[in-house]
Amino acid sequence: MSFTSHQPLPSVTPPAATVSATTKPTPAAALDVFTGDPNFMTSLARGLIVIQAFTQQSPQMTISQLSVRTGLSRAAVRRCLYTLTKLGFAGAEDGSRYSLRPRMLTLSHTYTTSNTLATAAQPILERMSAALRESFSVATLDGEDIVYIARTQVSRVMAVDLHIGSRLPAYCTSMGRVLLAYLPTEQLEQYLTRVVLTPHTTRTITTIEKLRLALRNVRRNGYALVDQEYEVGLRSLAVPVYTTSGRVVATVNLSGNAPRLSVLEMQSRYLAHLRNAANELSVFLN
């Protein structure tokens, strides 16, 4: 069973400023690779791109704003919104600014209830949080991002509000480093050729050479510890979840406040708990 999407739809998050002048293609432009594929439903893909364009930072947008963000024409965005509105997945209170509707939750609920790993992970994380009073998560890899499939939070440790379905860049997060480190060589090389290493803090690794070294260290140590690379003040520790065949399909993570949780304490006090949780999860994959 694999929880990694081999050909994910492109992320709709607008590209941030990078160390180079390279501009990432829009989600719509990235669909060009499917041109000529008779089995690919372009209209469905466009609808999903519009859905993914809505974020916590931009929960309401006009057709023009969505067109700019997705790279789709205004006419295509309008048709997607019309369909989503008719089906109850989106709507516009004032007739111009659209937002997603609660019916969208049925889609995520269907996934979490049908996903054995997500279903098994939640009570394990809750048990650890109750005993250790820390925040724990389980994630899988989807394209260039990690996606949270289970999470417990005892206190707010990040500026962003993370929840099931949240996405973060893989290269500068502990869970992402684990999932990248255990990718087959060909898949890792493909990732490294396309990733843009945006500096989120002064500590963020922004060269391929340093990222390769970090990933080799993950494989050697059997865990990843990332210290304030995605957000200042955030330190996190993650371990792999294996199948019986030895393939890594997910990762378990502890995230905490850097001034409160030292590197030594994370390694000495919590690493064993994370590995026990990962071993427990592995049972549900076999």
Short mmCIF file of C-alpha atoms in Angstrom, two decimals:
data_model
loop_
_atom_site.label_atom_id
_atom_site.label_comp_id
_atom_site.label_asym_id
_atom_site.label_seq_id
_atom_site.Cartn_x
_atom_site.Cartn_y
_atom_site.Cartn_z
CA MET A 1 0.00 0.00 0.00
CA SER A 2 1.45 3.38 -0.97
CA PHE A 3 0.31 6.74 0.25
CA THR A 4 2.59 8.70 -2.08
CA SER A 5 1.03 10.26 -5.15
CA HIS A 6 3.27 9.66 -8.17
CA GLN A 7 1.70 12.38 -10.33
CA PRO A 8 0.11 14.89 -7.95
CA LEU A 9 -1.72 17.91 -9.15
CA PRO A 10 0.58 20.90 -8.84
CA SER A 11 0.45 22.99 -5.71
CA VAL A 12 -1.67 26.11 -5.97
CA THR A 13 0.29 28.08 -3.39
CA PRO A 14 1.70 31.15 -5.15
CA PRO A 15 5.48 30.81 -5.45
CA ALA A 16 7.38 32.71 -2.79
CA ALA A 17 10.41 34.84 -3.45
CA THR A 18 13.45 32.63 -3.96
CA VAL A 19 17.14 33.06 -4.11
CA SER A 20 16.92 32.92 -7.90
CA ALA A 21 14.76 34.77 -10.38
CA THR A 22 13.14 31.53 -11.55
CA THR A 23 9.37 31.69 -11.58
CA LYS A 24 7.41 28.51 -11.01
CA PRO A 25 4.74 27.69 -13.58
CA THR A 26 1.12 28.19 -12.61
CA PRO A 27 -0.93 25.13 -11.71
CA ALA A 28 -2.79 25.47 -15.01
CA ALA A 29 0.44 25.53 -17.02
CA ALA A 30 1.64 22.42 -15.23
CA LEU A 31 -1.32 20.53 -16.70
CA ASP A 32 0.29 20.80 -20.15
CA VAL A 33 2.21 17.60 -19.50
CA PHE A 34 -1.09 15.72 -19.83
CA THR A 35 -1.91 17.15 -23.26
CA GLY A 36 -2.80 14.37 -25.64
CA ASP A 37 -3.67 11.86 -22.91
CA PRO A 38 -7.17 10.66 -23.90
CA ASN A 39 -7.89 9.38 -20.39
CA PHE A 40 -7.02 12.60 -18.59
CA MET A 41 -10.05 14.71 -17.60
CA THR A 42 -8.86 18.28 -17.92
CA SER A 43 -12.13 19.72 -16.62
CA LEU A 44 -11.88 17.67 -13.43
CA ALA A 45 -8.25 18.72 -12.97
CA ARG A 46 -9.20 22.38 -13.37
CA GLY A 47 -11.91 22.02 -10.77
CA LEU A 48 -9.47 20.48 -8.31
CA ILE A 49 -6.99 23.29 -8.96
CA VAL A 50 -9.67 25.86 -8.13
CA ILE A 51 -10.52 23.99 -4.91
CA GLN A 52 -6.87 23.88 -3.85
CA ALA A 53 -6.45 27.60 -4.51
CA PHE A 54 -8.43 28.44 -1.36
CA THR A 55 -6.19 28.62 1.71
CA GLN A 56 -6.35 29.74 5.31
CA GLN A 57 -4.76 33.01 4.22
CA SER A 58 -7.17 33.43 1.26
CA PRO A 59 -10.48 31.79 2.21
CA GLN A 60 -12.49 34.10 -0.05
CA MET A 61 -11.60 35.15 -3.59
CA THR A 62 -13.16 36.63 -6.69
CA ILE A 63 -13.09 34.99 -10.09
CA SER A 64 -10.32 37.38 -11.15
CA GLN A 65 -8.19 36.55 -8.10
CA LEU A 66 -8.65 32.83 -8.65
CA SER A 67 -7.74 33.23 -12.29
CA VAL A 68 -4.47 34.92 -11.38
CA ARG A 69 -3.64 32.39 -8.68
CA THR A 70 -4.39 29.29 -10.74
CA GLY A 71 -3.41 30.45 -14.21
CA LEU A 72 -6.81 29.40 -15.54
CA SER A 73 -8.88 31.72 -17.70
CA ARG A 74 -11.70 33.65 -16.04
CA ALA A 75 -14.19 31.65 -18.11
CA ALA A 76 -12.74 28.34 -16.89
CA VAL A 77 -12.75 29.51 -13.27
CA ARG A 78 -16.34 30.70 -13.64
CA ARG A 79 -17.47 27.31 -14.96
CA CYS A 80 -15.66 25.47 -12.16
CA LEU A 81 -17.24 27.69 -9.51
CA TYR A 82 -20.66 27.37 -11.11
CA THR A 83 -20.41 23.57 -10.91
CA LEU A 84 -19.03 23.56 -7.37
CA THR A 85 -21.76 25.95 -6.26
CA LYS A 86 -24.52 23.86 -7.82
CA LEU A 87 -23.16 20.78 -6.02
CA GLY A 88 -22.89 22.60 -2.68
CA PHE A 89 -19.10 22.59 -2.41
CA ALA A 90 -18.65 26.36 -2.89
CA GLY A 91 -20.66 29.56 -2.86
CA ALA A 92 -20.55 33.35 -2.83
CA GLU A 93 -22.47 35.23 -0.16
CA ASP A 94 -22.12 38.61 -1.88
CA GLY A 95 -22.23 37.25 -5.42
CA SER A 96 -18.57 37.98 -6.17
CA ARG A 97 -16.27 36.57 -3.47
CA TYR A 98 -16.34 32.78 -3.44
CA SER A 99 -15.43 30.41 -0.61
CA LEU A 100 -15.63 26.69 0.03
CA ARG A 101 -18.62 25.26 1.86
CA PRO A 102 -18.76 22.73 4.75
CA ARG A 103 -19.71 20.00 2.29
CA MET A 104 -16.01 19.89 1.37
CA LEU A 105 -15.45 18.16 4.71
CA THR A 106 -17.19 15.06 3.35
CA LEU A 107 -14.26 14.57 0.96
CA SER A 108 -11.62 14.65 3.69
CA HIS A 109 -13.80 12.50 5.95
CA THR A 110 -14.06 9.87 3.24
CA TYR A 111 -10.28 9.76 2.95
CA THR A 112 -9.51 9.60 6.67
CA THR A 113 -12.12 6.92 7.35
CA SER A 114 -10.95 4.78 4.43
CA ASN A 115 -7.23 5.23 5.10
CA THR A 116 -6.04 2.48 7.44
CA LEU A 117 -2.92 4.37 8.45
CA ALA A 118 -4.77 7.61 9.25
CA THR A 119 -7.42 5.74 11.23
CA ALA A 120 -4.82 3.81 13.21
CA ALA A 121 -2.54 6.80 13.80
CA GLN A 122 -4.94 9.15 15.53
CA PRO A 123 -5.49 7.16 18.76
CA ILE A 124 -1.77 6.41 18.99
CA LEU A 125 -0.92 10.10 18.77
CA GLU A 126 -3.63 11.00 21.27
CA ARG A 127 -2.28 8.47 23.72
CA MET A 128 1.25 9.89 23.41
CA SER A 129 0.02 13.45 23.77
CA ALA A 130 -1.92 12.57 26.92
CA ALA A 131 1.14 10.93 28.46
CA LEU A 132 3.85 13.33 27.31
CA ARG A 133 1.93 16.60 26.89
CA GLU A 134 3.47 17.31 23.48
CA SER A 135 2.20 17.70 19.92
CA PHE A 136 2.58 14.75 17.53
CA SER A 137 1.79 14.21 13.86
CA VAL A 138 1.81 11.63 11.09
CA ALA A 139 2.36 12.63 7.47
CA THR A 140 2.93 11.18 4.01
CA LEU A 141 4.64 12.61 0.94
CA ASP A 142 2.60 14.14 -1.88
CA GLY A 143 4.69 15.64 -4.66
CA GLU A 144 7.05 18.19 -3.11
CA ASP A 145 5.05 18.54 0.13
CA ILE A 146 4.23 16.55 3.21
CA VAL A 147 0.54 16.15 4.00
CA TYR A 148 -0.71 15.69 7.56
CA ILE A 149 -3.00 12.65 7.86
CA ALA A 150 -3.19 12.60 11.69
CA ARG A 151 -2.32 15.15 14.36
CA THR A 152 -2.69 16.03 18.02
CA GLN A 153 -1.89 19.45 19.42
CA VAL A 154 -1.59 20.28 23.10
CA SER A 155 -0.35 23.80 22.48
CA ARG A 156 0.20 26.10 19.52
CA VAL A 157 3.81 25.51 18.41
CA MET A 158 3.70 27.10 14.97
CA ALA A 159 2.50 30.39 13.56
CA VAL A 160 0.37 28.50 11.03
CA ASP A 161 -2.57 26.47 12.28
CA LEU A 162 -1.79 22.89 11.28
CA HIS A 163 -4.52 20.30 10.89
CA ILE A 164 -5.26 17.12 8.96
CA GLY A 165 -4.75 17.96 5.30
CA SER A 166 -2.22 20.74 5.94
CA ARG A 167 0.76 20.82 3.58
CA LEU A 168 4.34 21.91 4.27
CA PRO A 169 7.46 21.81 2.09
CA ALA A 170 9.34 18.54 2.45
CA TYR A 171 12.92 19.81 2.22
CA CYS A 172 12.91 21.94 5.39
CA THR A 173 10.71 19.87 7.73
CA SER A 174 11.70 16.83 9.79
CA MET A 175 8.89 14.68 8.40
CA GLY A 176 9.76 15.73 4.87
CA ARG A 177 13.43 14.91 5.37
CA VAL A 178 12.52 11.40 6.53
CA LEU A 179 10.23 10.77 3.57
CA LEU A 180 12.77 12.15 1.09
CA ALA A 181 15.69 10.23 2.61
CA TYR A 182 14.01 6.88 2.01
CA LEU A 183 12.74 7.55 -1.52
CA PRO A 184 14.03 5.27 -4.30
CA THR A 185 17.07 6.90 -5.91
CA GLU A 186 15.31 7.75 -9.15
CA GLN A 187 12.39 9.45 -7.40
CA LEU A 188 14.74 11.43 -5.15
CA GLU A 189 16.76 12.64 -8.13
CA GLN A 190 13.58 13.77 -9.87
CA TYR A 191 12.57 15.68 -6.74
CA LEU A 192 15.98 17.35 -6.46
CA THR A 193 15.86 18.55 -10.07
CA ARG A 194 12.56 20.37 -9.61
CA VAL A 195 12.51 21.59 -6.01
CA VAL A 196 13.01 25.28 -5.25
CA LEU A 197 14.82 25.65 -1.92
CA THR A 198 13.18 28.78 -0.58
CA PRO A 199 14.83 30.17 2.60
CA HIS A 200 12.12 30.35 5.27
CA THR A 201 14.60 31.31 8.00
CA THR A 202 18.34 32.02 8.15
CA ARG A 203 18.83 28.35 9.11
CA THR A 204 17.06 26.86 6.08
CA ILE A 205 19.17 24.61 3.87
CA THR A 206 19.13 26.22 0.42
CA THR A 207 21.62 24.18 -1.61
CA ILE A 208 21.15 20.72 -3.11
CA GLU A 209 24.55 19.61 -1.81
CA LYS A 210 23.66 20.42 1.81
CA LEU A 211 20.24 18.81 1.41
CA ARG A 212 21.84 15.61 0.09
CA LEU A 213 24.13 15.56 3.12
CA ALA A 214 21.18 16.06 5.49
CA LEU A 215 19.29 13.20 3.85
CA ARG A 216 22.31 10.89 4.14
CA ASN A 217 22.45 11.72 7.85
CA VAL A 218 18.78 10.81 8.20
CA ARG A 219 19.39 7.38 6.70
CA ARG A 220 22.46 6.85 8.90
CA ASN A 221 20.74 7.94 12.13
CA GLY A 222 17.25 6.60 11.41
CA TYR A 223 15.61 9.93 12.25
CA ALA A 224 15.53 13.59 11.24
CA LEU A 225 15.91 16.54 13.56
CA VAL A 226 15.23 19.93 12.00
CA ASP A 227 16.09 23.00 14.04
CA GLN A 228 14.23 26.18 13.09
CA GLU A 229 14.56 25.79 9.33
CA TYR A 230 10.88 26.29 8.51
CA GLU A 231 9.98 28.66 11.32
CA VAL A 232 12.05 30.46 13.95
CA GLY A 233 11.45 28.89 17.37
CA LEU A 234 10.22 25.56 15.97
CA ARG A 235 12.24 22.37 16.50
CA SER A 236 11.00 18.98 15.32
CA LEU A 237 11.99 15.32 15.35
CA ALA A 238 10.66 12.59 13.02
CA VAL A 239 11.13 8.86 12.42
CA PRO A 240 10.08 6.60 9.51
CA VAL A 241 7.14 4.19 9.40
CA TYR A 242 8.07 1.00 7.52
CA THR A 243 6.11 -1.70 5.76
CA THR A 244 7.26 -5.32 6.12
CA SER A 245 9.01 -4.97 2.75
CA GLY A 246 11.16 -2.21 4.22
CA ARG A 247 9.51 0.63 2.33
CA VAL A 248 8.88 3.92 4.17
CA VAL A 249 5.34 5.17 3.57
CA ALA A 250 4.85 7.65 6.42
CA THR A 251 6.55 9.39 9.31
CA VAL A 252 5.78 10.20 12.95
CA ASN A 253 6.84 13.55 14.32
CA LEU A 254 7.19 15.56 17.52
CA SER A 255 7.21 19.34 17.18
CA GLY A 256 7.93 21.78 19.97
CA ASN A 257 9.16 25.17 21.03
CA ALA A 258 12.92 25.40 20.56
CA PRO A 259 13.70 27.40 23.74
CA ARG A 260 11.77 24.83 25.78
CA LEU A 261 12.87 21.59 24.09
CA SER A 262 16.61 21.21 23.58
CA VAL A 263 18.08 18.99 20.88
CA LEU A 264 19.48 16.66 23.54
CA GLU A 265 16.13 16.35 25.33
CA MET A 266 14.30 15.56 22.09
CA GLN A 267 16.78 12.81 21.29
CA SER A 268 17.09 11.32 24.77
CA ARG A 269 13.51 11.63 26.00
CA TYR A 270 11.26 11.40 22.94
CA LEU A 271 13.04 9.47 20.20
CA ALA A 272 12.20 6.08 21.72
CA HIS A 273 8.51 7.05 22.02
CA LEU A 274 8.39 8.07 18.35
CA ARG A 275 10.01 4.81 17.27
CA ASN A 276 7.58 2.77 19.35
CA ALA A 277 4.67 4.62 17.74
CA ALA A 278 6.14 4.04 14.27
CA ASN A 279 6.52 0.32 14.99
CA GLU A 280 2.94 0.17 16.21
CA LEU A 281 1.73 1.86 13.04
CA SER A 282 3.71 -0.51 10.85
CA VAL A 283 1.53 -3.37 12.10
CA PHE A 284 -1.52 -1.80 10.47
CA LEU A 285 0.20 -1.70 7.06
CA ASN A 286 0.78 -5.45 6.89
#
